[in-house]
Coordinates of C-alpha atoms and ligand atoms in Angstrom, one line a residue:
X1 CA -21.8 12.9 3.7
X2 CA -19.4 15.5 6.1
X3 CA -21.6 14.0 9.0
X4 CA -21.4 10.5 8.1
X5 CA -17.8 10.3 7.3
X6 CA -17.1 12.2 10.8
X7 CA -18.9 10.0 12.8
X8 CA -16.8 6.9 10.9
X9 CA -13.5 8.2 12.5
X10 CA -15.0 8.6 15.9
X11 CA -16.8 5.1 15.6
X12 CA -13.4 3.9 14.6
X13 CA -11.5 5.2 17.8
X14 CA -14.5 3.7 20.1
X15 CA -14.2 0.5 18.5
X16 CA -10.6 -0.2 17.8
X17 CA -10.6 -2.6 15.2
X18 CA -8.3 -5.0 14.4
X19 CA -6.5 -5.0 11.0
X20 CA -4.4 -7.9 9.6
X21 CA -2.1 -6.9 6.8
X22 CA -0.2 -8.9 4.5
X23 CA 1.8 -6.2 3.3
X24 CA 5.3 -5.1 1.9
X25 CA 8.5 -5.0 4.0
X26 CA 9.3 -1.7 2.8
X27 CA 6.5 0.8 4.4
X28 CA 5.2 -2.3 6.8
X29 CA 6.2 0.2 10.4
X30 CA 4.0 3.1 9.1
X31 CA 1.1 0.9 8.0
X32 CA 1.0 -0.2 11.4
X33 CA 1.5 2.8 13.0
X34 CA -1.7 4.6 10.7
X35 CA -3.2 2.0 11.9
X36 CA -2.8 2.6 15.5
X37 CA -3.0 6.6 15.0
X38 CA -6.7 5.8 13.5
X39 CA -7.8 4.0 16.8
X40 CA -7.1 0.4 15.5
X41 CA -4.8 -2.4 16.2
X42 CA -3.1 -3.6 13.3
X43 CA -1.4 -7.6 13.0
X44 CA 1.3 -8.7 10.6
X45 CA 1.1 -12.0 9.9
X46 CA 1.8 -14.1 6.3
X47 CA 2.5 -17.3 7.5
X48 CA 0.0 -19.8 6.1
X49 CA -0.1 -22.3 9.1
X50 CA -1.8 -18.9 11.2
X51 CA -3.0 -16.6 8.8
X52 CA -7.3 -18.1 8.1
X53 CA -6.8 -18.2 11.8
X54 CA -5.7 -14.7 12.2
X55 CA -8.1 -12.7 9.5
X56 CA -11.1 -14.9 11.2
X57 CA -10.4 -12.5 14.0
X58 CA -9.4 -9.5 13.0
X59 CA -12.2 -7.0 11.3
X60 CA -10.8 -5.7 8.2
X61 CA -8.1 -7.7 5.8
X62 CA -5.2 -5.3 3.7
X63 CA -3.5 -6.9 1.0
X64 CA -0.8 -4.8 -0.3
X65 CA 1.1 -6.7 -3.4
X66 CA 3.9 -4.1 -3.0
X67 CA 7.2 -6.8 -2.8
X68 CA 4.4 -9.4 -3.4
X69 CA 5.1 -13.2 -1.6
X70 CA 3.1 -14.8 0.5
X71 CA 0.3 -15.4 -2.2
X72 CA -1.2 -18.9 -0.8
X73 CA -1.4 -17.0 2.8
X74 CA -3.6 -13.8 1.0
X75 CA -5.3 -16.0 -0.5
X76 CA -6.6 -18.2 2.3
X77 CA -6.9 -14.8 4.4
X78 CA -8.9 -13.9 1.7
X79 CA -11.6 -16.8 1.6
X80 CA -11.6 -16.6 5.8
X81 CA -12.6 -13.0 5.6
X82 CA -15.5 -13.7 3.1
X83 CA -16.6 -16.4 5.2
X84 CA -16.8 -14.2 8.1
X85 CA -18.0 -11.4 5.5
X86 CA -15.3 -8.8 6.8
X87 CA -13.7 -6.5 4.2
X88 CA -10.7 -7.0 2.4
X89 CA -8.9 -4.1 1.0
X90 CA -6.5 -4.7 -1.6
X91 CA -3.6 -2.2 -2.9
X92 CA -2.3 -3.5 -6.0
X93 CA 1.2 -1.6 -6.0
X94 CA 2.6 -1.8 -9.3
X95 CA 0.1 -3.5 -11.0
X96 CA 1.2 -3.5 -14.5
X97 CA 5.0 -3.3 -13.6
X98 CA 5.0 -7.8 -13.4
X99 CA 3.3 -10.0 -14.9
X100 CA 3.0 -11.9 -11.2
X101 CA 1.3 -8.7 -9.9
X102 CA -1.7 -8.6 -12.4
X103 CA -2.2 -11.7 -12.4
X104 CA -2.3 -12.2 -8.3
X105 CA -4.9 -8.9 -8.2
X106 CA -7.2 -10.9 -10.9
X107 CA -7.2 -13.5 -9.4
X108 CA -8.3 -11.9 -6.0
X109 CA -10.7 -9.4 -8.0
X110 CA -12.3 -12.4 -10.0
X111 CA -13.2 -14.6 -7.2
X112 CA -15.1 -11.8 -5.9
X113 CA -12.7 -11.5 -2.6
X114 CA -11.8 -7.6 -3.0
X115 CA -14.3 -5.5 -1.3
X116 CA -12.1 -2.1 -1.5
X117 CA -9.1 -1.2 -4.4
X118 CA -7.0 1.1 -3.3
X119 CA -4.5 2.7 -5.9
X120 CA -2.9 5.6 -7.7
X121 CA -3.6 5.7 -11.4
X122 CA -1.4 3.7 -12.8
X123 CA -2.5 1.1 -11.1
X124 CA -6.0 1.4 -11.7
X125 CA -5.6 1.8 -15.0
X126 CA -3.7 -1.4 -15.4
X127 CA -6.0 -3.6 -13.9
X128 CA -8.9 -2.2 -15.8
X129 CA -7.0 -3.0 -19.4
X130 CA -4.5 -5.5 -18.8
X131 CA -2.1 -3.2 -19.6
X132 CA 1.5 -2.1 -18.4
X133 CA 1.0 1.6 -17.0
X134 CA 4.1 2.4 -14.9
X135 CA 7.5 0.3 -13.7
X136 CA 7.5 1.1 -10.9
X137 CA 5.3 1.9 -7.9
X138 CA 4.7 5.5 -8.4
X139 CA 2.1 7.0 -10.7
X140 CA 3.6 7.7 -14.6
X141 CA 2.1 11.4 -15.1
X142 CA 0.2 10.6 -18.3
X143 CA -1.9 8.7 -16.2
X144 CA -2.7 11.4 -13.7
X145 CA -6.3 12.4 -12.7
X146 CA -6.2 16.1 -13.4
X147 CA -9.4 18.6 -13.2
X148 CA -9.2 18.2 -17.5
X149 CA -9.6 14.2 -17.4
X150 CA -11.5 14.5 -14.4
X151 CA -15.4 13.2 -15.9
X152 CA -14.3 10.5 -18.1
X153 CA -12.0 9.4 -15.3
X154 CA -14.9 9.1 -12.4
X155 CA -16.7 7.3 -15.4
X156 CA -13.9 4.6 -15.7
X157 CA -13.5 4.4 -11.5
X158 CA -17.3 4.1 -11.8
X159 CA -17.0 1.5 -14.2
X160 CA -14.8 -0.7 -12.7
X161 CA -16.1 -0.3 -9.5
X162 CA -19.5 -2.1 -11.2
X163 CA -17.5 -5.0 -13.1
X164 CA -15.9 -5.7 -10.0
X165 CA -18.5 -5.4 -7.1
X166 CA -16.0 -3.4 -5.2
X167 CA -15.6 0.5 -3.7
X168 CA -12.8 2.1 -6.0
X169 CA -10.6 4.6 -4.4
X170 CA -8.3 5.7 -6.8
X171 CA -5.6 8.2 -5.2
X172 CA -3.3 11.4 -6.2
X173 CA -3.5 15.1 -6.6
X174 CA -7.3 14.3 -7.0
X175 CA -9.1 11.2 -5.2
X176 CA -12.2 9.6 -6.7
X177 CA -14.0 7.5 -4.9
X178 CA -17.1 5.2 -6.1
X179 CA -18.9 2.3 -5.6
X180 CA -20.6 1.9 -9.4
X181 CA -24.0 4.0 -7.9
X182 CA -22.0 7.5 -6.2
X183 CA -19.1 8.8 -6.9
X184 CA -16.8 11.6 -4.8
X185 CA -14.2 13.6 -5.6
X186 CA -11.6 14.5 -2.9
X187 CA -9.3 17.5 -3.4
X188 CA -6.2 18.8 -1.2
X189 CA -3.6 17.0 0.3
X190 CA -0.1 18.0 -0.3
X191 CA 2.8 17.3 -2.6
X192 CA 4.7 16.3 -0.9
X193 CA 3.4 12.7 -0.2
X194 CA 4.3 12.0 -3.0
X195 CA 7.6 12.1 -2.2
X196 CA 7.7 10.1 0.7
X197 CA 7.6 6.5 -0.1
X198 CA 4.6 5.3 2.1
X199 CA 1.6 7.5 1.6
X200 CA -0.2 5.4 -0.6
X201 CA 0.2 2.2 1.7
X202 CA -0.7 3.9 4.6
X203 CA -3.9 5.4 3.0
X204 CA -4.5 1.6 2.1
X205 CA -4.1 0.7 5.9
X206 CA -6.5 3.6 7.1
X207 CA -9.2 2.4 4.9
X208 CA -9.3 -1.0 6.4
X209 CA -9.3 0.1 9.5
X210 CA -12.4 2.5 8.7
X211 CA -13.9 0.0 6.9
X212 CA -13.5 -2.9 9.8
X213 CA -15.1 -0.5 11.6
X214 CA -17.8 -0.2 9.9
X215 CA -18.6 -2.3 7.4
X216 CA -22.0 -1.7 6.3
X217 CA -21.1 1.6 5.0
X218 CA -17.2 0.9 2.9
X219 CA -18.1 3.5 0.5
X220 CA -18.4 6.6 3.1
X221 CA -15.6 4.3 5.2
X222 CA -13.5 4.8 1.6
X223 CA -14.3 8.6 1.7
X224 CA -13.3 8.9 5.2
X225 CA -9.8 7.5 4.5
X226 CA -9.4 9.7 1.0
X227 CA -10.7 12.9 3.8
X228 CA -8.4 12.0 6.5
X229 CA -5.4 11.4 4.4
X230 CA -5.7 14.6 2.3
X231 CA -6.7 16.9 5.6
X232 CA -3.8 15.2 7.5
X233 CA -1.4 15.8 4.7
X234 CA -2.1 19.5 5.1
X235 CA -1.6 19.8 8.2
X236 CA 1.6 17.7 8.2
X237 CA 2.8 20.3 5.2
X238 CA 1.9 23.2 7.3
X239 CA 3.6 22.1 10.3
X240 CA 7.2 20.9 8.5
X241 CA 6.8 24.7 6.6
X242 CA 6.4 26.5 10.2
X243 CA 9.7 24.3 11.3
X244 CA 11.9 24.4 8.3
X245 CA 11.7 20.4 7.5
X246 CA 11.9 18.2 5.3
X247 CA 10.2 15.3 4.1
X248 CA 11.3 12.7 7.0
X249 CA 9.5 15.0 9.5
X250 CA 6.9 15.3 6.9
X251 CA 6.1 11.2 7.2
X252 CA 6.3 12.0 10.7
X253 CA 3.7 14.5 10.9
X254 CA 1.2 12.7 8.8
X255 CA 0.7 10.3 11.4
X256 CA 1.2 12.5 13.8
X257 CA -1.8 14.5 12.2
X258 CA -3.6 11.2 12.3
X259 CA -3.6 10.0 15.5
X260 CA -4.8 13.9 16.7
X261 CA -7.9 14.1 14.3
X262 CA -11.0 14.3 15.6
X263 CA -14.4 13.4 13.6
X264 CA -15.2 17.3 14.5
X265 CA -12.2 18.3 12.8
X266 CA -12.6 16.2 9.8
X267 CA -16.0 17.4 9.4
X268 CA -14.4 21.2 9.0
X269 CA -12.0 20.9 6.4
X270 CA -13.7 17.6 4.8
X271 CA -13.6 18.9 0.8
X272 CA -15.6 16.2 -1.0
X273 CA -17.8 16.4 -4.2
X274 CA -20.3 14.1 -4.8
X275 CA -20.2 13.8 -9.0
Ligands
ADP301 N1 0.1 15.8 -6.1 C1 -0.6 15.5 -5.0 N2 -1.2 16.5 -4.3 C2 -1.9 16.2 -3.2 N3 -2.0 15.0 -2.7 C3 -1.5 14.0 -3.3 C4 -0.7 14.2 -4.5 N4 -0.3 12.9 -4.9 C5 -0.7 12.1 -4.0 N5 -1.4 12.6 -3.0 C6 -2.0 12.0 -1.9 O1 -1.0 11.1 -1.4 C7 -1.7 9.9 -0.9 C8 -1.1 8.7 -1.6 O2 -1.6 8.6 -2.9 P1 -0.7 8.2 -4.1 O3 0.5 9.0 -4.3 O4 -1.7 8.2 -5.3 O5 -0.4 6.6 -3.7 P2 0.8 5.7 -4.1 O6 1.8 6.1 -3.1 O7 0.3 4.3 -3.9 O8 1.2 6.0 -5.5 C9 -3.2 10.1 -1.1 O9 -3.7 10.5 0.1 C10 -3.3 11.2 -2.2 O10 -4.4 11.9 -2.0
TZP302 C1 9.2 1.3 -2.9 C2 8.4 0.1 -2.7 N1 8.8 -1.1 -3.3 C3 8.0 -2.1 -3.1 S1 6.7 -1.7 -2.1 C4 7.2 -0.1 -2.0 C5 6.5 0.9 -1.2 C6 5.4 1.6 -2.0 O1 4.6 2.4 -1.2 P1 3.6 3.5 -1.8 O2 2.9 3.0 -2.9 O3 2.7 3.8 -0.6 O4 4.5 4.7 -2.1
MG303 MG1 1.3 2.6 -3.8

């Protein structure tokens, strides 16, 4: 796994995929930007007169519902990248927290258009039952995967991962990762992303761009991400520590970290656990 997963970041840099995201105006510059830092190019674009036009060329597709409009333009993005069988990558932020929200990420999930789901808990959570988990965009603790919950959790990312024929990579002070058959557990990162606004959207945007670059393998692409994003958040931590920071220089460093990785270096601090 540390192999294949280092040589999806290089593979990524040599091929500079494109990613279109239809995404939130809140964290939109540091999706972009993660994006760019991973060896990608990254396109905005939610118009629906441009959008089929736009997906049809780009490798990987993001939909983040995080200040959710544009729903007939992700929706026609969607069906252009399943013609063209690229990967869409849906965050549902705040899944649970509107009515609007769960019912856009159904829709997507039950027409078979998500290939990769990436959220925290919460969110998760609420698209498996229906139910609302958190107001807001950030994870409510109860819902936390913690070494404890951590079995019957995988089981439930496992089992959602099967109803819905997509990779689940469900994020926080422990990633899990599955696509129904494997299942990997990702530990590290710092806390601090968490209190950044940001981290979770742009772990969403580095997925898609691993995955458009390789899109045979969106499982190990999902690991890679989960990897990158937890090793990368270390080193951002160590670095705002060593200069007396604080968290805007944190954001900072995290891509920062990004754009400096190397597969090499992934491959020495990669912690993952295959369950
Ligand atoms: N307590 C934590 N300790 C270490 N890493 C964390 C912690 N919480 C979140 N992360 C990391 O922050 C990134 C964003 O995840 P998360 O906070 O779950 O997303 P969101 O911002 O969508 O809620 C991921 O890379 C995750 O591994
Ligand atoms: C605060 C906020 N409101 C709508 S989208 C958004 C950003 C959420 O980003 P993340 O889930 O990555 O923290
Ligand atoms: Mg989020």
């Amino acid at each position: 796994m540390t192999e294949c997963v280092a040589q999806i970041v290089e593979r990524t840099l040599q091929k500079r995929p494109m990613v279109h995201s239809i995404t939130n105006n809140v964290t939109v510059n540091d999706c972009a930007n993660i994006i760019l830092a991973a060896g990608g190019s990254a396109i905005m674009a939610q118009d629906e007169r441009e959008v089929a036009e736009i997906t049809s060329r780009s490798d990987a597709l993001s939909l983040n519902m995080g200040a959710l409009r544009a729903q007939e333009a992700m929706l026609l993005s969607a069906h252009a990248a399943k013609r063209r069988k690229r990967p869409v990558i849906l965050d549902p932020v705040a899944a649970g927290a509107s009515r609007l929200r769960g019912e856009m990420c159904a829709r997507l999930l039950e027409a078979g258009l998500v290939s990769v789901v990436r959220g925290n808990a919460s969110e998760v959570w609420a698209l498996m039952t229906g139910a609302q988990h958190t107001l807001g965009v950030e994870v409510n603790a109860l819902d936390q995967v913690t070494e404890q919950n951590l079995s019957e959790s995988a089981r439930r990312v496992s089992l959602f991962s099967r109803e819905t024929g997509a990779v689940v990579l469900l994020s926080g002070a422990l990633d899990i990762v599955s696509d129904g058959k494997c299942t990997a557990v990702l530990r590290g990162g710092s806390e601090m992303m968490r209190r950044i606004t940001g981290a979770g959207c742009m772990l969403t945007s580095l997925t898609a761009a691993y995955c458009g670059a390789n899109p045979e393998n969106l499982f190990e692409a999902a690991v890679a991400a989960s990897g990158v994003m937890k090793t990368c958040g270390e080193l951002a931590y160590r670095r705002v520590c060593e200069e007396m920071e604080g968290t805007a220089s944190f954001r900072t460093r995290l891509i920062d970290a990004v754009s400096m990785l190397t597969g090499s270096d992934l491959a020495a601090k990669l912690r993952v656990q295959i369950l």
